[in-house]
Coordinates of C-alpha atoms in Angstrom, one line a residue:
M19 CA 24.4 24.6 13.5
P20 CA 22.5 21.6 12.7
Q21 CA 18.8 22.0 12.3
I22 CA 16.2 18.7 13.1
C23 CA 12.7 19.4 11.5
F24 CA 10.2 16.8 12.1
D25 CA 6.5 15.8 10.2
F26 CA 3.9 15.8 12.4
D27 CA 1.1 13.2 11.7
G28 CA 2.3 10.0 12.3
T29 CA 5.4 11.1 13.6
L30 CA 4.9 13.2 16.7
V31 CA 1.2 12.1 17.2
Y32 CA 0.1 8.8 16.0
S33 CA -2.6 9.6 13.5
F34 CA -3.8 6.3 12.0
D35 CA -7.3 6.2 13.8
A36 CA -7.9 9.9 13.2
A37 CA -6.8 9.5 9.3
F38 CA -9.1 6.4 9.3
N39 CA -12.1 8.0 10.8
A40 CA -11.7 10.9 8.8
L41 CA -11.8 9.2 5.4
Q42 CA -15.0 6.9 6.7
S43 CA -16.8 10.7 6.8
V44 CA -15.5 12.5 3.9
G45 CA -14.4 9.9 1.4
P46 CA -17.5 8.9 -0.2
A47 CA -18.3 12.4 -1.4
F48 CA -15.1 12.0 -3.2
G49 CA -16.2 8.7 -4.8
C50 CA -13.9 6.4 -2.0
G51 CA -15.5 3.4 -1.2
D52 CA -16.1 1.8 2.3
L53 CA -12.6 0.9 3.6
T54 CA -11.9 -1.3 6.6
R55 CA -8.9 -0.5 9.0
E56 CA -7.4 -4.0 7.6
Q57 CA -7.8 -2.3 3.8
L58 CA -6.2 0.5 5.1
Q59 CA -3.4 -1.2 6.9
E60 CA -2.3 -3.1 3.8
M61 CA -1.8 0.4 2.0
R62 CA 0.8 1.4 4.5
G63 CA 3.6 -0.2 2.6
M64 CA 2.2 2.2 -0.4
H65 CA 3.1 5.5 -1.5
V66 CA 0.4 8.2 -1.3
R67 CA 0.5 8.6 -4.8
D68 CA -0.7 4.8 -4.9
V69 CA -3.1 5.0 -2.5
I70 CA -4.8 7.8 -4.3
R71 CA -4.9 5.7 -7.3
I72 CA -6.2 2.9 -5.5
L73 CA -9.2 5.0 -3.9
G74 CA -10.0 6.6 -7.2
V75 CA -9.7 10.1 -6.4
P76 CA -8.9 12.0 -9.8
L77 CA -5.8 14.1 -8.9
Y78 CA -7.7 17.3 -9.5
R79 CA -9.7 16.5 -6.3
V80 CA -7.0 15.6 -4.2
P81 CA -6.5 19.0 -2.4
Q82 CA -9.9 19.3 -1.7
L83 CA -9.8 15.7 -0.1
A84 CA -6.9 16.8 1.9
R85 CA -8.2 20.0 3.0
R86 CA -11.5 17.8 4.2
M87 CA -9.4 15.3 5.7
R88 CA -7.3 17.6 7.6
A89 CA -10.4 19.8 9.0
A90 CA -11.8 16.4 9.5
M91 CA -9.2 15.2 11.5
R92 CA -8.1 18.2 13.7
A93 CA -10.7 17.4 16.8
E94 CA -9.4 13.8 17.3
L95 CA -5.7 14.5 17.1
M96 CA -6.0 17.3 19.1
E97 CA -7.2 14.8 22.1
T98 CA -4.5 12.2 20.9
P99 CA -1.1 13.0 23.1
P100 CA 2.2 12.8 21.7
V101 CA 3.3 9.7 20.8
E102 CA 5.2 8.2 24.0
G103 CA 8.8 9.4 24.0
I104 CA 8.4 12.4 21.9
P105 CA 8.0 15.1 24.3
E106 CA 11.3 13.6 26.4
L107 CA 13.1 13.4 23.3
L108 CA 12.3 17.3 22.1
R109 CA 13.6 18.2 26.0
E110 CA 16.4 16.7 25.3
L111 CA 17.6 17.8 22.0
D112 CA 16.4 21.4 22.9
R113 CA 19.0 21.1 26.2
R114 CA 22.0 19.6 24.1
G115 CA 21.3 22.5 21.5
Y116 CA 20.0 21.2 18.5
R117 CA 17.8 23.5 16.5
L118 CA 14.5 22.0 16.1
G119 CA 11.5 22.7 13.2
L120 CA 8.1 21.2 12.6
L121 CA 6.9 21.4 9.3
S122 CA 3.4 19.7 8.0
S123 CA 1.0 19.9 5.8
N124 CA -1.7 20.4 8.5
A125 CA -2.6 23.9 9.0
E126 CA -0.2 26.2 11.0
S127 CA -2.7 27.2 13.6
S128 CA -3.7 23.6 14.3
L129 CA 0.1 22.5 14.9
R130 CA 0.7 25.8 17.3
D131 CA -2.4 25.0 19.3
Y132 CA -1.4 21.1 19.3
V133 CA 1.9 22.1 20.6
A134 CA 0.9 24.5 23.2
R135 CA -1.5 22.3 24.4
Y136 CA 1.1 19.3 24.8
G137 CA 3.6 21.6 26.0
L138 CA 6.3 21.2 22.9
N139 CA 7.8 24.2 23.4
Q140 CA 11.1 23.7 22.2
F141 CA 10.2 24.3 18.2
D142 CA 12.2 27.3 16.9
C143 CA 10.0 27.2 13.7
V144 CA 6.3 25.6 12.9
I145 CA 5.5 25.5 9.3
G146 CA 2.1 24.4 8.4
G147 CA -0.2 24.1 5.3
T148 CA 2.7 22.9 2.8
G149 CA 0.6 20.8 0.4
L150 CA 0.3 17.0 0.0
F151 CA 3.1 17.2 -2.9
S152 CA 5.0 20.7 -2.1
K153 CA 7.0 19.5 1.3
A154 CA 10.4 19.7 -0.9
R155 CA 9.8 23.6 -1.6
A156 CA 8.6 24.0 2.3
L157 CA 12.3 22.8 3.4
R158 CA 13.9 24.5 0.6
G159 CA 12.5 27.8 2.2
L160 CA 13.5 26.4 5.7
I161 CA 16.9 26.1 4.5
R162 CA 16.9 29.8 3.1
R163 CA 15.3 31.3 6.4
E164 CA 17.7 29.4 8.7
G165 CA 21.2 30.3 6.4
I166 CA 22.3 26.5 6.6
Q167 CA 23.0 24.0 3.8
P168 CA 20.6 21.1 2.6
A169 CA 23.2 18.4 4.0
D170 CA 22.8 20.9 7.7
L171 CA 19.2 19.3 8.1
I172 CA 17.4 16.3 8.8
Y173 CA 14.0 15.7 8.3
V174 CA 12.2 13.0 10.5
G175 CA 8.8 11.4 8.7
D176 CA 6.8 8.5 8.5
E177 CA 6.1 8.6 4.5
L178 CA 7.8 7.9 1.8
R179 CA 6.8 11.6 0.5
D180 CA 8.7 12.9 3.2
L181 CA 11.7 10.8 2.2
D182 CA 10.8 11.8 -1.4
A183 CA 11.0 15.8 -0.3
A184 CA 14.2 15.4 1.7
R185 CA 16.0 13.3 -0.9
D186 CA 14.9 16.2 -3.5
I187 CA 16.8 18.7 -2.0
G188 CA 19.8 17.1 -0.6
A189 CA 18.8 16.8 2.8
G190 CA 19.2 13.8 5.5
F191 CA 15.9 12.0 6.3
V192 CA 15.2 9.3 9.3
A193 CA 12.1 7.5 9.5
V194 CA 10.1 6.7 12.4
S195 CA 8.4 2.7 12.3
W196 CA 5.5 4.1 14.2
G197 CA 3.9 6.3 11.7
Y198 CA 1.4 5.6 8.6
T199 CA 4.1 4.1 6.5
A200 CA 4.9 0.3 7.1
P201 CA 8.4 -0.4 8.6
E202 CA 9.2 -2.7 5.8
G203 CA 8.5 -0.2 3.1
L204 CA 10.4 2.5 4.8
A205 CA 13.6 0.6 5.2
S206 CA 13.2 -0.4 1.6
A207 CA 13.2 3.1 0.4
G208 CA 16.5 3.7 1.9
P209 CA 16.5 6.1 4.8
D210 CA 19.5 7.2 7.0
R211 CA 18.0 5.3 9.7
L212 CA 14.7 3.9 10.5
L213 CA 13.8 4.6 13.8
E214 CA 12.4 1.7 16.6
R215 CA 11.7 4.3 19.4
P216 CA 11.9 8.0 19.8
D217 CA 15.6 8.4 21.7
D218 CA 16.7 6.2 18.9
L219 CA 17.0 9.7 17.2
L220 CA 19.5 11.3 19.7
E221 CA 22.0 8.0 19.3
H222 CA 21.9 8.6 15.6
L223 CA 22.4 12.6 16.0
L224 CA 25.5 12.0 18.3
R225 CA 27.0 9.8 16.1
V226 CA 26.9 11.9 12.8
W227 CA 26.0 15.3 14.4
P228 CA 28.1 15.5 18.0
S229 CA 26.0 17.9 20.2
P230 CA 26.5 21.5 20.2
H231 CA 26.7 21.6 23.7
D232 CA 28.7 18.6 24.3

């Protein structure tokens, strides 16, 4: 049975404001200068590796910065409802028999708290704490656990590193236009589909993976 796995930040929930505020709060301790919202917007077309280079954070400090950022973002994200149309999409995918997963570098406890708070109870599995650059490994683990082939998985995300992870394991990748990376940057990287709105995903799936219940 096909598996659809979603990223969290920027995909299910609009997280730009929380990320900007967190960077303003914890960034100076890691050598990041003051950034305006406009400057951060300009970075949306870049890979996260290039963003880190511009920020001037040594690579060995990146995991610590990521942990501090996630902790600083948690409260604000918990108060941020899902992207409009996402709850309806998840209910419809679940009704049609697609298996749904959630995989993110956020802590698993935070993910479970969020989906419980907003009634997103359609996920068959929730995987957190993947690390900034280890999503491919986590996706491989999901494939083994579900007993499926890479071609039976589509990862839905908003960043170039999400696309890299899916391509590394031979899975499909669908990009969302409302997340961190600018749509132009995602489109140029060649996802299987770039979604303008959440219900575009169902249209895409019905073409490439007919619903198990249809």
